[in-house]
mmCIF file of C-alpha atoms in Angstrom:
data_model
loop_
_atom_site.group_PDB
_atom_site.id
_atom_site.type_symbol
_atom_site.label_atom_id
_atom_site.label_comp_id
_atom_site.label_asym_id
_atom_site.label_seq_id
_atom_site.Cartn_x
_atom_site.Cartn_y
_atom_site.Cartn_z
ATOM 1 C CA MET A 164 75.576 -87.730 80.456
ATOM 2 C CA THR A 165 72.168 -86.044 80.405
ATOM 3 C CA LEU A 166 70.805 -84.554 77.196
ATOM 4 C CA GLY A 167 70.013 -80.896 76.680
ATOM 5 C CA ILE A 168 71.480 -77.589 75.589
ATOM 6 C CA MET A 169 75.030 -77.105 76.811
ATOM 7 C CA LEU A 170 77.268 -74.096 77.397
ATOM 8 C CA LEU A 171 80.852 -73.833 76.181
ATOM 9 C CA ALA A 172 82.846 -71.493 78.445
ATOM 10 C CA VAL A 173 86.372 -70.407 77.528
ATOM 11 C CA ASP A 174 88.884 -68.402 79.561
ATOM 12 C CA VAL A 175 91.905 -67.407 77.447
ATOM 13 C CA GLY A 176 94.838 -66.432 79.651
ATOM 14 C CA ASN A 177 98.336 -65.351 78.738
ATOM 15 C CA THR A 178 99.808 -68.775 79.474
ATOM 16 C CA GLN A 179 96.876 -71.181 79.700
ATOM 17 C CA THR A 180 93.384 -71.420 78.261
ATOM 18 C CA VAL A 181 90.695 -73.150 80.319
ATOM 19 C CA VAL A 182 87.694 -74.633 78.519
ATOM 20 C CA GLY A 183 84.579 -75.982 80.208
ATOM 21 C CA VAL A 184 81.333 -77.562 79.030
ATOM 22 C CA TYR A 185 78.306 -77.067 81.277
ATOM 23 C CA GLN A 186 74.983 -78.874 81.384
ATOM 24 C CA GLY A 187 72.928 -76.467 83.430
ATOM 25 C CA ALA A 188 74.987 -75.654 86.511
ATOM 26 C CA VAL A 189 77.041 -78.856 86.257
ATOM 27 C CA LEU A 190 80.546 -78.702 84.794
ATOM 28 C CA GLU A 191 80.495 -81.869 82.694
ATOM 29 C CA ALA A 192 84.065 -81.587 81.388
ATOM 30 C CA SER A 193 86.968 -79.146 81.461
ATOM 31 C CA TRP A 194 90.433 -78.864 79.981
ATOM 32 C CA ARG A 195 93.462 -76.679 80.660
ATOM 33 C CA LEU A 196 95.446 -75.991 77.467
ATOM 34 C CA PRO A 197 98.497 -73.897 76.587
ATOM 35 C CA THR A 198 97.513 -70.589 75.014
ATOM 36 C CA MET A 199 98.699 -70.601 71.404
ATOM 37 C CA ARG A 200 98.546 -67.065 70.034
ATOM 38 C CA GLU A 201 99.098 -68.140 66.435
ATOM 39 C CA ASP A 202 96.337 -70.781 66.319
ATOM 40 C CA THR A 203 93.748 -70.297 63.597
ATOM 41 C CA PRO A 204 90.020 -70.918 64.112
ATOM 42 C CA ASP A 205 90.459 -74.228 62.280
ATOM 43 C CA ASP A 206 93.278 -75.259 64.652
ATOM 44 C CA ILE A 207 91.161 -74.472 67.685
ATOM 45 C CA ALA A 208 88.018 -76.087 66.272
ATOM 46 C CA ALA A 209 89.907 -79.311 65.531
ATOM 47 C CA ARG A 210 91.270 -79.396 69.067
ATOM 48 C CA LEU A 211 87.840 -78.769 70.576
ATOM 49 C CA HIS A 212 86.252 -81.497 68.442
ATOM 50 C CA SER A 213 88.901 -83.954 69.623
ATOM 51 C CA LEU A 214 88.571 -83.049 73.300
ATOM 52 C CA MET A 215 84.793 -83.147 73.295
ATOM 53 C CA GLY A 216 84.794 -86.376 71.314
ATOM 54 C CA MET A 217 86.905 -88.071 73.982
ATOM 55 C CA GLU A 218 84.279 -87.061 76.574
ATOM 56 C CA GLY A 219 81.343 -88.129 74.387
ATOM 57 C CA ILE A 220 80.096 -84.549 73.964
ATOM 58 C CA ASP A 221 78.321 -83.785 70.701
ATOM 59 C CA ALA A 222 79.162 -80.268 69.467
ATOM 60 C CA ALA A 223 75.591 -80.025 68.145
ATOM 61 C CA ARG A 224 74.426 -79.869 71.766
ATOM 62 C CA ILE A 225 76.352 -76.651 72.403
ATOM 63 C CA GLY A 226 73.661 -73.986 72.455
ATOM 64 C CA ARG A 227 75.561 -71.097 74.023
ATOM 65 C CA GLY A 228 79.127 -69.833 74.189
ATOM 66 C CA VAL A 229 80.848 -67.391 76.525
ATOM 67 C CA LEU A 230 84.437 -66.159 76.395
ATOM 68 C CA SER A 231 86.841 -64.186 78.521
ATOM 69 C CA SER A 232 90.200 -63.288 77.043
ATOM 70 C CA VAL A 233 93.194 -61.202 78.050
ATOM 71 C CA VAL A 234 94.932 -62.031 74.750
ATOM 72 C CA PRO A 235 93.460 -59.782 72.028
ATOM 73 C CA GLN A 236 95.007 -61.696 69.115
ATOM 74 C CA ALA A 237 93.498 -64.971 70.366
ATOM 75 C CA LYS A 238 90.000 -63.694 71.112
ATOM 76 C CA ALA A 239 88.783 -63.473 67.523
ATOM 77 C CA ALA A 240 90.140 -66.944 66.689
ATOM 78 C CA TRP A 241 88.350 -68.530 69.639
ATOM 79 C CA VAL A 242 85.072 -66.769 68.821
ATOM 80 C CA ALA A 243 85.303 -67.978 65.224
ATOM 81 C CA ALA A 244 86.195 -71.513 66.342
ATOM 82 C CA VAL A 245 83.188 -71.777 68.672
ATOM 83 C CA GLN A 246 80.926 -70.444 65.950
ATOM 84 C CA LYS A 247 82.439 -72.954 63.511
ATOM 85 C CA ILE A 248 81.858 -76.054 65.629
ATOM 86 C CA ALA A 249 78.581 -75.078 67.296
ATOM 87 C CA GLY A 250 77.027 -72.380 65.118
ATOM 88 C CA VAL A 251 76.277 -70.136 68.113
ATOM 89 C CA GLU A 252 77.022 -66.544 68.965
ATOM 90 C CA VAL A 253 79.615 -66.052 71.693
ATOM 91 C CA LEU A 254 79.040 -63.697 74.616
ATOM 92 C CA ILE A 255 82.195 -61.728 75.435
ATOM 93 C CA CYS A 256 82.704 -61.251 79.171
ATOM 94 C CA THR A 257 83.250 -57.634 80.238
ATOM 95 C CA ALA A 258 82.283 -55.508 83.209
ATOM 96 C CA ARG A 259 79.341 -54.268 81.131
ATOM 97 C CA SER A 260 78.124 -57.640 79.840
ATOM 98 C CA ALA A 261 78.154 -58.970 83.416
ATOM 99 C CA GLY A 262 75.379 -56.484 84.143
ATOM 100 C CA HIS A 263 73.889 -56.502 87.630
ATOM 101 C CA LEU A 264 76.144 -59.418 88.681
ATOM 102 C CA PHE A 265 79.153 -57.104 88.743
ATOM 103 C CA GLU A 266 78.527 -54.048 90.898
ATOM 104 C CA THR A 267 81.426 -51.618 91.029
ATOM 105 C CA ASP A 268 82.358 -48.016 91.665
ATOM 106 C CA TYR A 269 85.616 -48.557 89.767
ATOM 107 C CA PRO A 270 86.338 -45.321 87.848
ATOM 108 C CA ALA A 271 87.167 -47.105 84.570
ATOM 109 C CA PRO A 272 85.241 -50.423 84.471
ATOM 110 C CA ASP A 273 86.078 -51.048 80.798
ATOM 111 C CA GLU A 274 89.727 -51.577 81.700
ATOM 112 C CA ILE A 275 89.007 -54.408 84.150
ATOM 113 C CA GLY A 276 90.231 -57.718 82.735
ATOM 114 C CA ALA A 277 87.529 -60.190 81.733
ATOM 115 C CA ASP A 278 88.984 -62.923 83.958
ATOM 116 C CA ARG A 279 88.883 -60.547 86.931
ATOM 117 C CA VAL A 280 85.218 -59.808 86.238
ATOM 118 C CA ALA A 281 84.347 -63.513 86.025
ATOM 119 C CA ASP A 282 86.296 -64.305 89.202
ATOM 120 C CA ALA A 283 84.524 -61.574 91.157
ATOM 121 C CA VAL A 284 81.067 -62.630 89.923
ATOM 122 C CA ALA A 285 81.641 -66.274 90.886
ATOM 123 C CA CYS A 286 83.247 -65.499 94.237
ATOM 124 C CA LYS A 287 80.370 -63.256 95.268
ATOM 125 C CA ALA A 288 77.811 -65.884 94.222
ATOM 126 C CA ARG A 289 79.550 -68.877 95.825
ATOM 127 C CA TYR A 290 81.118 -67.370 98.946
ATOM 128 C CA GLY A 291 79.272 -64.146 99.641
ATOM 129 C CA TYR A 292 80.962 -60.931 100.680
ATOM 130 C CA PRO A 293 83.184 -59.356 101.776
ATOM 131 C CA SER A 294 85.517 -61.630 99.883
ATOM 132 C CA ILE A 295 88.772 -61.597 97.945
ATOM 133 C CA VAL A 296 89.854 -63.728 95.006
ATOM 134 C CA VAL A 297 93.528 -64.571 94.574
ATOM 135 C CA ASP A 298 94.034 -65.850 91.025
ATOM 136 C CA PHE A 299 97.413 -67.527 90.511
ATOM 137 C CA GLY A 300 98.277 -67.368 86.822
ATOM 138 C CA THR A 301 100.760 -65.529 84.619
ATOM 139 C CA ALA A 302 99.986 -62.661 86.975
ATOM 140 C CA THR A 303 98.843 -63.034 90.563
ATOM 141 C CA ASN A 304 95.600 -61.053 90.664
ATOM 142 C CA MET A 305 93.544 -60.066 93.681
ATOM 143 C CA GLU A 306 89.935 -58.958 93.329
ATOM 144 C CA VAL A 307 88.364 -57.240 96.334
ATOM 145 C CA ILE A 308 84.614 -57.345 96.958
ATOM 146 C CA ASP A 309 83.567 -55.156 99.875
ATOM 147 C CA ARG A 310 80.875 -55.806 102.463
ATOM 148 C CA ALA A 311 78.325 -54.069 100.223
ATOM 149 C CA GLY A 312 79.012 -56.609 97.464
ATOM 150 C CA ARG A 313 80.837 -54.171 95.178
ATOM 151 C CA PHE A 314 84.077 -54.820 93.318
ATOM 152 C CA ILE A 315 86.250 -51.951 94.544
ATOM 153 C CA GLY A 316 89.584 -52.825 92.933
ATOM 154 C CA GLY A 317 92.475 -55.148 93.483
ATOM 155 C CA ILE A 318 96.123 -55.966 92.963
ATOM 156 C CA ILE A 319 98.043 -57.235 89.937
ATOM 157 C CA ALA A 320 101.524 -58.643 90.557
ATOM 158 C CA PRO A 321 103.960 -60.829 88.604
ATOM 159 C CA GLY A 322 102.873 -64.455 88.798
ATOM 160 C CA LEU A 323 104.829 -67.243 90.398
ATOM 161 C CA GLN A 324 106.034 -68.805 87.156
ATOM 162 C CA THR A 325 106.749 -65.388 85.642
ATOM 163 C CA SER A 326 108.966 -64.466 88.590
ATOM 164 C CA ALA A 327 110.654 -67.871 88.585
ATOM 165 C CA SER A 328 111.377 -67.732 84.844
ATOM 166 C CA THR A 329 112.932 -64.292 85.226
ATOM 167 C CA LEU A 330 115.136 -65.579 88.054
ATOM 168 C CA PHE A 331 116.289 -68.605 86.056
ATOM 169 C CA ASP A 332 116.903 -66.514 82.928
ATOM 170 C CA HIS A 333 119.099 -64.017 84.746
ATOM 171 C CA GLY A 334 120.844 -66.279 87.244
ATOM 172 C CA ALA A 335 123.805 -67.775 85.466
ATOM 173 C CA GLN A 336 124.371 -70.444 88.114
ATOM 174 C CA LEU A 337 120.721 -71.203 88.757
ATOM 175 C CA SER A 338 118.668 -73.821 86.966
ATOM 176 C CA SER A 339 114.917 -74.354 87.026
ATOM 177 C CA VAL A 340 113.457 -76.598 89.725
ATOM 178 C CA ASP A 341 110.168 -78.432 90.089
ATOM 179 C CA LEU A 342 107.599 -76.200 91.764
ATOM 180 C CA ALA A 343 107.109 -78.445 94.797
ATOM 181 C CA ALA A 344 107.003 -77.071 98.325
ATOM 182 C CA PRO A 345 110.254 -77.659 100.269
ATOM 183 C CA PRO A 346 110.134 -79.315 103.711
ATOM 184 C CA HIS A 347 111.429 -76.156 105.443
ATOM 185 C CA ALA A 348 112.054 -72.486 104.725
ATOM 186 C CA ILE A 349 115.825 -72.729 105.095
ATOM 187 C CA GLY A 350 117.063 -74.540 102.012
ATOM 188 C CA ARG A 351 119.791 -77.127 102.622
ATOM 189 C CA ASN A 352 120.847 -77.077 98.975
ATOM 190 C CA THR A 353 120.328 -74.839 95.950
ATOM 191 C CA ALA A 354 117.165 -76.622 94.769
ATOM 192 C CA GLU A 355 115.549 -76.342 98.206
ATOM 193 C CA ALA A 356 116.601 -72.706 98.553
ATOM 194 C CA LEU A 357 115.061 -71.887 95.169
ATOM 195 C CA ALA A 358 111.842 -73.767 95.955
ATOM 196 C CA SER A 359 111.575 -71.968 99.288
ATOM 197 C CA GLY A 360 112.113 -68.556 97.775
ATOM 198 C CA ILE A 361 109.679 -69.174 94.933
ATOM 199 C CA LEU A 362 106.829 -71.026 96.689
ATOM 200 C CA ILE A 363 107.045 -69.977 100.334
ATOM 201 C CA GLY A 364 108.045 -66.525 99.140
ATOM 202 C CA GLU A 365 104.924 -66.276 96.971
ATOM 203 C CA ALA A 366 102.703 -67.366 99.860
ATOM 204 C CA ALA A 367 104.349 -64.814 102.172
ATOM 205 C CA ARG A 368 103.922 -62.073 99.577
ATOM 206 C CA VAL A 369 100.243 -62.929 99.117
ATOM 207 C CA ASP A 370 99.651 -63.054 102.872
ATOM 208 C CA GLY A 371 101.360 -59.693 103.342
ATOM 209 C CA LEU A 372 99.267 -58.081 100.599
ATOM 210 C CA LEU A 373 96.072 -59.570 102.014
ATOM 211 C CA ARG A 374 96.801 -58.187 105.472
ATOM 212 C CA ARG A 375 97.301 -54.742 103.935
ATOM 213 C CA VAL A 376 93.971 -55.095 102.110
ATOM 214 C CA PHE A 377 92.242 -56.076 105.376
ATOM 215 C CA GLU A 378 93.781 -53.027 107.044
ATOM 216 C CA GLU A 379 92.535 -50.696 104.289
ATOM 217 C CA LEU A 380 89.067 -52.232 104.342
ATOM 218 C CA GLY A 381 88.875 -52.043 108.124
ATOM 219 C CA TYR A 382 87.713 -55.663 108.302
ATOM 220 C CA GLU A 383 88.749 -59.127 107.159
ATOM 221 C CA ALA A 384 87.222 -60.992 104.228
ATOM 222 C CA LYS A 385 86.958 -64.571 103.013
ATOM 223 C CA VAL A 386 89.872 -65.373 100.684
ATOM 224 C CA VAL A 387 89.376 -67.752 97.756
ATOM 225 C CA ALA A 388 92.281 -68.966 95.617
ATOM 226 C CA THR A 389 91.936 -70.041 91.999
ATOM 227 C CA GLY A 390 94.130 -70.479 88.931
ATOM 228 C CA GLY A 391 96.494 -73.185 87.789
ATOM 229 C CA LEU A 392 98.926 -72.795 90.690
ATOM 230 C CA ALA A 393 96.418 -72.198 93.495
ATOM 231 C CA SER A 394 96.711 -75.655 95.064
ATOM 232 C CA GLN A 395 100.503 -75.362 95.279
ATOM 233 C CA ILE A 396 100.376 -72.073 97.175
ATOM 234 C CA ALA A 397 97.204 -72.214 99.267
ATOM 235 C CA HIS A 398 98.469 -74.726 101.834
ATOM 236 C CA LEU A 399 101.514 -72.502 102.449
ATOM 237 C CA SER A 400 99.335 -69.444 103.125
ATOM 238 C CA ASN A 401 97.923 -68.355 106.470
ATOM 239 C CA GLU A 402 95.198 -66.209 104.897
ATOM 240 C CA ILE A 403 93.676 -68.287 102.066
ATOM 241 C CA ASP A 404 90.446 -69.976 103.165
ATOM 242 C CA GLU A 405 89.306 -71.889 100.061
ATOM 243 C CA VAL A 406 90.669 -73.239 96.784
ATOM 244 C CA ASP A 407 88.243 -73.221 93.856
ATOM 245 C CA PRO A 408 89.955 -74.203 90.585
ATOM 246 C CA ASP A 409 86.810 -73.665 88.476
ATOM 247 C CA LEU A 410 85.961 -70.197 89.775
ATOM 248 C CA THR A 411 86.552 -68.319 86.497
ATOM 249 C CA LEU A 412 84.505 -70.792 84.460
ATOM 250 C CA GLU A 413 81.713 -70.554 87.027
ATOM 251 C CA GLY A 414 81.694 -66.776 86.690
ATOM 252 C CA LEU A 415 81.402 -67.098 82.921
ATOM 253 C CA ARG A 416 78.501 -69.536 83.331
ATOM 254 C CA LEU A 417 76.676 -67.168 85.659
ATOM 255 C CA ILE A 418 77.146 -64.206 83.300
ATOM 256 C CA SER A 419 75.913 -66.242 80.325
ATOM 257 C CA GLU A 420 72.912 -67.466 82.315
ATOM 258 C CA ALA A 421 71.991 -63.941 83.403
ATOM 259 C CA GLN A 422 72.204 -62.690 79.821
ATOM 260 C CA GLY A 423 69.999 -65.565 78.703
ATOM 261 C CA ARG A 424 67.310 -64.485 81.161
ATOM 262 C CA SER A 425 67.432 -60.802 80.229
#
């Protein structure tokens, strides 16, 4: 691994937290962890030290930190943990801190989730525009970038696992199944029927929403999927063009880099 100042990027989601360490534009290591709302800064710092140690990354080389979080009670703990292990200030991702990288005519930019901002920044940089991000997480988010390169809004829907958990919790005769795509839409047993409804159903819902977005825009756009469940859904979709699992981290890196130049 090359020497030099490194960036620690953290995306705290409702269910999972994704952590990445960058050397320049290269993602040297990344981890996907369960989001633990009750973790203290010491808990998080110990976990980070262990993870980085296994990859041979010296915390002293971390020269910058950037964070997006949709979990308010976890944000302060993560900021304190990064400061504890690396002694650096942490840039908080928002529509405002993204600066010129995030152009929007959204009427209330401060209410846009940090992960949505990072996704839109990275998608525009990597894939151009018009483009749409579909982020499969606790919620299924869509971020729409028009042909002028502006974020104009999007869609927030219950995520695949959220919908599945609700179904299992309220269906007395239903039990959870592995989220693996069935061989056909018509289930030949309960497990296949559930898998079809959950996975193929999610892909059909996403495709239907995307077609409505295309209709409202008056043109089609490149569709990029990200998030922990993207690879399980994308191959079932007729509208998703690319899968980019590191899109949110890349957006955070770009925002941090732009701030460093300003």
